[in-house]
Amino acid sequence: MRYADLHTHTFHSDGTRSPAEVVDLAIDAGLGILSISDHDNLAAFHQIRDYAADRGLLLVVGTELSAEYRGIDIHLLAYAFDPHDQPMEERLARFRETRRTRGHRMVERLRELGHDILIERVEQLCGEGAMGRPHIARALMEIGAVDSFEEAFATLIGPGCPGWVAKERFTIQEVVDLVGRAGGVTSVAHPTLYPDHGEITAELLDLGIDAVEVFHPDVDAESSELYQALARERGKFVTGGSDDHGAAKSLKTIGTVRISEERIGPIVERLEARG
Ligand code: AMP
Ligand code: FE
Ligand code: FE
Ligand code: ZN
């Protein structure tokens, strides 16, 4: 029986690890299946798929998308879609473009506030990936504007803070359609992080989301049982992962949360069908 960690990040989004490091750590942890679920981009997947295959690790194409539902920011994990699907690639590219524009606007605001943050450094930190507030937080730390990530989010770049600019978000329907048409499946990421999550998660499944992430560091045992029962009831399945971000969230480490292959049949079957 193989085990999977289906939720990890690299420096192509808000993690600090390289794709190769994530693959190596997954193998060291005894995992047979891994998904790198960077926000809004597949750069890590394309970069590391041959390396993972050579090392005998089944790499599941994945990404984590931000959607708005009832005014709440919902994270949806997408898996096992065709990694070369044109509409999917184009939509992700457009989304990254709006992230970049937003990053530039945030840096402008921060500079107006008197912080000597450089957009060039933020660009450098995010590379070819999805620009996000963690890159801005790191740049703010480097210039000594804040002492920690926490301080950056609490005082400058959190929602409503002077340096904050809202991010574009998908609708649930758009994610369901986009990923479905690309041959993939979707899962509600870390359900317990949303207000009224019992109600919301059930509604998301009814809107066409295929699974719930019932194994995650922020999902307690009781909620996990609850959501496993909900998924069963609705004819859906479950996913799980550590949400490793490397040093950016050091308590979430690859392999500490794992899910057995038999539970993620809809994902493995899609990969096998595509070859
Ligand atoms: P963005 O997608 O650009 O809005 O950035 C969101 C990311 O910032 C999340 O995925 C987290 O990794 C990170 N983040 C959000 N809030 C905090 C916080 N209070 N402290 C540290 N990191 C945070
Ligand atoms: Fe994240
Ligand atoms: Fe998330
Ligand atoms: Zn995540």
Short mmCIF file of C-alpha atoms and ligand atoms in Angstrom, two decimals:
data_model
loop_
_atom_site.label_atom_id
_atom_site.label_comp_id
_atom_site.label_asym_id
_atom_site.label_seq_id
_atom_site.Cartn_x
_atom_site.Cartn_y
_atom_site.Cartn_z
CA MET A 1 0.00 0.00 0.00
CA ARG A 2 1.39 3.38 -1.04
CA TYR A 3 0.83 6.58 0.90
CA ALA A 4 0.44 10.09 -0.47
CA ASP A 5 1.02 13.67 0.61
CA LEU A 6 -1.19 15.68 -1.73
CA HIS A 7 -0.63 19.19 -0.38
CA THR A 8 2.83 20.80 -0.55
CA HIS A 9 4.31 24.08 -1.74
CA THR A 10 7.65 25.17 -3.23
CA PHE A 11 9.29 28.52 -3.84
CA HIS A 12 7.20 28.71 -7.00
CA SER A 13 4.39 29.89 -4.69
CA ASP A 14 4.57 30.56 -0.96
CA GLY A 15 6.91 27.77 0.14
CA THR A 16 10.66 28.00 0.65
CA ARG A 17 11.76 24.61 -0.71
CA SER A 18 12.89 23.73 -4.22
CA PRO A 19 10.82 21.14 -6.12
CA ALA A 20 13.71 18.63 -5.90
CA GLU A 21 13.89 19.10 -2.14
CA VAL A 22 10.16 18.37 -1.82
CA VAL A 23 10.54 15.19 -3.89
CA ASP A 24 13.56 14.05 -1.85
CA LEU A 25 11.79 14.70 1.45
CA ALA A 26 8.70 12.81 0.28
CA ILE A 27 10.84 9.80 -0.61
CA ASP A 28 12.75 10.01 2.69
CA ALA A 29 9.39 10.04 4.49
CA GLY A 30 8.47 6.75 2.79
CA LEU A 31 5.77 8.20 0.55
CA GLY A 32 4.96 6.66 -2.85
CA ILE A 33 2.74 9.46 -4.14
CA LEU A 34 3.21 13.24 -3.99
CA SER A 35 1.45 16.32 -5.25
CA ILE A 36 3.07 19.74 -5.34
CA SER A 37 0.04 22.00 -5.04
CA ASP A 38 1.59 25.44 -5.55
CA HIS A 39 -0.88 28.32 -5.85
CA ASP A 40 -1.91 29.09 -9.44
CA ASN A 41 1.04 27.47 -11.19
CA LEU A 42 2.46 24.19 -12.41
CA ALA A 43 6.10 25.24 -12.73
CA ALA A 44 7.31 22.77 -10.08
CA PHE A 45 5.44 19.88 -11.68
CA HIS A 46 6.93 20.43 -15.12
CA GLN A 47 10.37 21.02 -13.66
CA ILE A 48 10.51 17.88 -11.52
CA ARG A 49 8.32 15.23 -13.13
CA ASP A 50 11.19 13.28 -14.73
CA TYR A 51 13.26 13.42 -11.57
CA ALA A 52 10.32 12.11 -9.51
CA ALA A 53 9.64 9.34 -12.03
CA ASP A 54 13.32 8.29 -12.00
CA ARG A 55 13.12 7.99 -8.23
CA GLY A 56 9.94 5.88 -8.39
CA LEU A 57 7.63 8.52 -6.96
CA LEU A 58 4.18 9.00 -8.50
CA LEU A 59 3.85 12.77 -8.98
CA VAL A 60 0.25 14.00 -9.12
CA VAL A 61 -0.21 17.24 -11.03
CA GLY A 62 -1.90 19.73 -8.72
CA THR A 63 -2.52 23.36 -7.85
CA GLU A 64 -4.30 25.31 -5.11
CA LEU A 65 -6.79 27.92 -6.33
CA SER A 66 -8.42 30.79 -4.43
CA ALA A 67 -12.15 31.17 -4.91
CA GLU A 68 -14.73 33.45 -3.40
CA TYR A 69 -17.88 31.99 -1.95
CA ARG A 70 -20.36 33.97 0.14
CA GLY A 71 -17.68 36.58 0.70
CA ILE A 72 -15.25 34.00 2.08
CA ASP A 73 -11.86 33.09 0.61
CA ILE A 74 -12.04 29.35 -0.15
CA HIS A 75 -8.98 27.33 -1.23
CA LEU A 76 -9.68 24.58 -3.73
CA LEU A 77 -7.15 21.92 -4.61
CA ALA A 78 -7.21 20.68 -8.20
CA TYR A 79 -5.63 17.35 -9.11
CA ALA A 80 -4.92 14.98 -11.97
CA PHE A 81 -6.05 17.28 -14.78
CA ASP A 82 -4.21 17.28 -18.12
CA PRO A 83 -1.09 19.35 -17.30
CA HIS A 84 -1.04 20.64 -20.90
CA ASP A 85 -4.73 21.57 -21.07
CA GLN A 86 -4.81 24.87 -22.98
CA PRO A 87 -7.70 26.66 -21.21
CA MET A 88 -6.27 25.67 -17.83
CA GLU A 89 -2.77 26.91 -18.71
CA GLU A 90 -4.14 30.17 -20.09
CA ARG A 91 -6.38 30.81 -17.10
CA LEU A 92 -3.55 30.16 -14.64
CA ALA A 93 -1.24 32.46 -16.62
CA ARG A 94 -3.86 35.21 -16.57
CA PHE A 95 -4.34 34.70 -12.84
CA ARG A 96 -0.60 34.98 -12.21
CA GLU A 97 -0.59 38.18 -14.25
CA THR A 98 -3.23 39.72 -11.96
CA ARG A 99 -1.21 38.57 -8.94
CA ARG A 100 1.80 40.37 -10.38
CA THR A 101 -0.16 43.58 -10.97
CA ARG A 102 -1.46 43.37 -7.42
CA GLY A 103 2.06 42.77 -6.09
CA HIS A 104 3.26 45.89 -7.89
CA ARG A 105 0.40 47.93 -6.44
CA MET A 106 1.19 46.67 -2.94
CA VAL A 107 4.86 47.58 -3.32
CA GLU A 108 3.85 51.07 -4.53
CA ARG A 109 1.67 51.52 -1.47
CA LEU A 110 4.41 50.32 0.85
CA ARG A 111 6.87 52.71 -0.76
CA GLU A 112 4.38 55.57 -0.32
CA LEU A 113 4.27 54.58 3.36
CA GLY A 114 8.02 55.13 3.47
CA HIS A 115 9.31 51.56 3.21
CA ASP A 116 12.20 51.15 0.80
CA ILE A 117 10.96 47.83 -0.62
CA LEU A 118 12.09 47.06 -4.17
CA ILE A 119 9.80 45.42 -6.71
CA GLU A 120 12.91 43.92 -8.33
CA ARG A 121 13.61 41.97 -5.14
CA VAL A 122 10.01 40.74 -4.89
CA GLU A 123 10.19 39.62 -8.54
CA GLN A 124 13.41 37.81 -7.77
CA LEU A 125 11.92 36.04 -4.73
CA CYS A 126 8.92 34.76 -6.68
CA GLY A 127 10.80 33.74 -9.82
CA GLU A 128 8.57 32.21 -12.48
CA GLY A 129 5.92 31.30 -9.92
CA ALA A 130 2.87 33.02 -8.45
CA MET A 131 3.67 36.35 -6.79
CA GLY A 132 2.09 36.59 -3.35
CA ARG A 133 2.16 38.37 -0.05
CA PRO A 134 4.77 35.94 1.40
CA HIS A 135 7.29 37.27 -1.15
CA ILE A 136 6.46 40.82 -0.11
CA ALA A 137 6.70 39.83 3.57
CA ARG A 138 10.16 38.38 2.99
CA ALA A 139 11.32 41.51 1.16
CA LEU A 140 9.97 43.66 4.02
CA MET A 141 11.92 41.55 6.51
CA GLU A 142 15.10 41.88 4.48
CA ILE A 143 14.96 45.68 4.60
CA GLY A 144 14.16 45.61 8.31
CA ALA A 145 10.68 47.13 7.93
CA VAL A 146 9.33 44.26 10.07
CA ASP A 147 10.93 41.64 12.31
CA SER A 148 8.77 38.71 11.27
CA PHE A 149 6.27 37.35 8.76
CA GLU A 150 3.61 37.65 11.44
CA GLU A 151 4.37 41.32 11.95
CA ALA A 152 4.25 41.97 8.21
CA PHE A 153 0.80 40.39 7.93
CA ALA A 154 -0.49 41.96 11.15
CA THR A 155 0.63 45.52 10.43
CA LEU A 156 1.23 46.05 6.71
CA ILE A 157 -0.11 43.43 4.31
CA GLY A 158 -3.01 41.68 6.06
CA PRO A 159 -6.59 42.39 4.92
CA GLY A 160 -7.43 46.03 5.62
CA CYS A 161 -3.81 47.00 6.40
CA PRO A 162 -2.34 50.07 4.65
CA GLY A 163 -0.22 48.03 2.23
CA TRP A 164 -2.91 45.52 1.37
CA VAL A 165 -4.57 45.12 -2.02
CA ALA A 166 -7.26 42.50 -2.64
CA LYS A 167 -6.50 39.57 -4.91
CA GLU A 168 -8.61 38.38 -7.81
CA ARG A 169 -10.49 35.18 -7.00
CA PHE A 170 -12.23 32.46 -8.97
CA THR A 171 -15.88 31.57 -8.56
CA ILE A 172 -16.57 28.01 -7.42
CA GLN A 173 -18.36 27.30 -10.70
CA GLU A 174 -15.39 28.48 -12.73
CA VAL A 175 -13.04 26.12 -10.87
CA VAL A 176 -15.44 23.18 -11.20
CA ASP A 177 -15.82 23.78 -14.96
CA LEU A 178 -12.16 24.57 -15.68
CA VAL A 179 -10.73 21.58 -13.80
CA GLY A 180 -13.54 19.23 -14.87
CA ARG A 181 -13.04 20.05 -18.55
CA ALA A 182 -9.31 19.46 -18.13
CA GLY A 183 -10.10 15.96 -16.83
CA GLY A 184 -9.26 16.62 -13.19
CA VAL A 185 -10.91 16.61 -9.77
CA THR A 186 -11.26 19.23 -7.02
CA SER A 187 -11.07 19.12 -3.23
CA VAL A 188 -12.01 21.62 -0.50
CA ALA A 189 -8.65 22.50 1.13
CA HIS A 190 -8.38 22.67 4.96
CA PRO A 191 -12.17 22.91 5.52
CA THR A 192 -11.99 23.88 9.19
CA LEU A 193 -10.35 27.22 8.36
CA TYR A 194 -13.61 28.71 7.01
CA PRO A 195 -16.32 30.31 9.13
CA ASP A 196 -19.47 28.10 9.29
CA HIS A 197 -17.41 25.40 7.66
CA GLY A 198 -19.86 22.55 8.23
CA GLU A 199 -22.52 24.26 6.19
CA ILE A 200 -20.13 25.75 3.63
CA THR A 201 -18.30 22.49 2.93
CA ALA A 202 -21.58 20.64 2.28
CA GLU A 203 -22.65 23.41 -0.10
CA LEU A 204 -19.34 23.26 -1.96
CA LEU A 205 -19.81 19.52 -2.54
CA ASP A 206 -23.32 20.21 -3.85
CA LEU A 207 -21.85 22.80 -6.24
CA GLY A 208 -19.70 20.09 -7.81
CA ILE A 209 -16.51 19.91 -5.77
CA ASP A 210 -15.41 16.26 -5.75
CA ALA A 211 -13.66 15.78 -2.40
CA VAL A 212 -12.79 17.18 1.03
CA GLU A 213 -9.30 17.46 2.47
CA VAL A 214 -9.98 15.55 5.69
CA PHE A 215 -6.33 14.97 6.60
CA HIS A 216 -4.53 18.28 7.19
CA PRO A 217 -2.64 19.77 10.18
CA ASP A 218 -5.50 22.23 10.78
CA VAL A 219 -8.25 19.59 10.68
CA ASP A 220 -8.74 18.00 14.12
CA ALA A 221 -9.69 14.32 14.51
CA GLU A 222 -13.33 15.04 15.25
CA SER A 223 -13.80 17.28 12.21
CA SER A 224 -11.92 14.76 10.10
CA GLU A 225 -14.44 12.04 11.05
CA LEU A 226 -17.30 14.42 10.37
CA TYR A 227 -16.05 15.30 6.90
CA GLN A 228 -15.25 11.70 6.03
CA ALA A 229 -18.90 10.88 6.83
CA LEU A 230 -20.11 13.88 4.80
CA ALA A 231 -18.04 12.84 1.78
CA ARG A 232 -19.34 9.28 2.00
CA GLU A 233 -22.93 10.52 2.25
CA ARG A 234 -22.60 12.66 -0.86
CA GLY A 235 -20.76 10.04 -2.90
CA LYS A 236 -17.55 12.12 -2.81
CA PHE A 237 -14.02 11.14 -1.78
CA VAL A 238 -11.37 12.49 0.59
CA THR A 239 -7.85 13.88 0.21
CA GLY A 240 -5.05 14.78 2.59
CA GLY A 241 -1.68 16.42 2.89
CA SER A 242 0.75 18.26 5.13
CA ASP A 243 0.52 21.72 3.46
CA ASP A 244 4.31 21.90 3.80
CA HIS A 245 5.69 25.40 3.05
CA GLY A 246 9.25 24.72 4.25
CA ALA A 247 10.57 27.36 6.63
CA ALA A 248 7.56 29.60 5.89
CA LYS A 249 5.39 27.31 8.06
CA SER A 250 7.85 25.05 9.83
CA LEU A 251 5.26 23.08 11.81
CA LYS A 252 3.77 21.58 8.66
CA THR A 253 6.20 19.01 7.34
CA ILE A 254 6.04 16.67 4.36
CA GLY A 255 4.87 13.20 5.29
CA THR A 256 3.48 14.10 8.73
CA VAL A 257 0.03 13.91 7.19
CA ARG A 258 -0.55 11.08 4.72
CA ILE A 259 -3.41 9.34 2.98
CA SER A 260 -3.56 5.79 1.63
CA GLU A 261 -3.71 5.18 -2.10
CA GLU A 262 -7.02 3.30 -1.83
CA ARG A 263 -8.80 6.45 -0.62
CA ILE A 264 -7.72 8.53 -3.58
CA GLY A 265 -8.83 6.19 -6.36
CA PRO A 266 -10.35 8.96 -8.52
CA ILE A 267 -6.95 10.67 -8.65
CA VAL A 268 -4.77 7.61 -9.27
CA GLU A 269 -7.19 6.25 -11.89
CA ARG A 270 -7.04 9.48 -13.87
CA LEU A 271 -3.25 9.43 -13.92
CA GLU A 272 -3.18 5.79 -15.00
CA ALA A 273 -5.75 6.41 -17.74
CA ARG A 274 -3.62 9.22 -19.12
CA GLY A 275 -0.42 7.13 -18.89
P1 AMP B 1 -1.77 35.82 -1.20
O1 AMP B 1 -2.26 34.60 -1.92
O2 AMP B 1 -0.77 36.57 -1.98
O3 AMP B 1 -2.89 36.68 -0.70
O4 AMP B 1 -0.98 35.30 0.10
C1 AMP B 1 -1.60 34.35 0.93
C2 AMP B 1 -0.54 33.52 1.60
O5 AMP B 1 0.09 34.30 2.60
C3 AMP B 1 -1.10 32.31 2.33
O6 AMP B 1 -1.16 31.17 1.49
C4 AMP B 1 -0.10 32.11 3.44
O7 AMP B 1 0.97 31.31 2.98
C5 AMP B 1 0.43 33.50 3.72
N1 AMP B 1 -0.18 34.10 4.92
C6 AMP B 1 -1.42 34.60 5.04
N2 AMP B 1 -1.62 35.12 6.28
C7 AMP B 1 -0.47 34.95 6.95
C8 AMP B 1 0.00 35.27 8.28
N3 AMP B 1 -0.79 35.89 9.17
N4 AMP B 1 1.25 34.93 8.62
C9 AMP B 1 2.07 34.32 7.74
N5 AMP B 1 1.72 33.97 6.48
C10 AMP B 1 0.46 34.29 6.09
FE FE B 2 -0.05 28.70 1.27
FE FE B 3 -4.49 26.98 1.51
ZN ZN B 4 -1.65 25.16 0.72
#
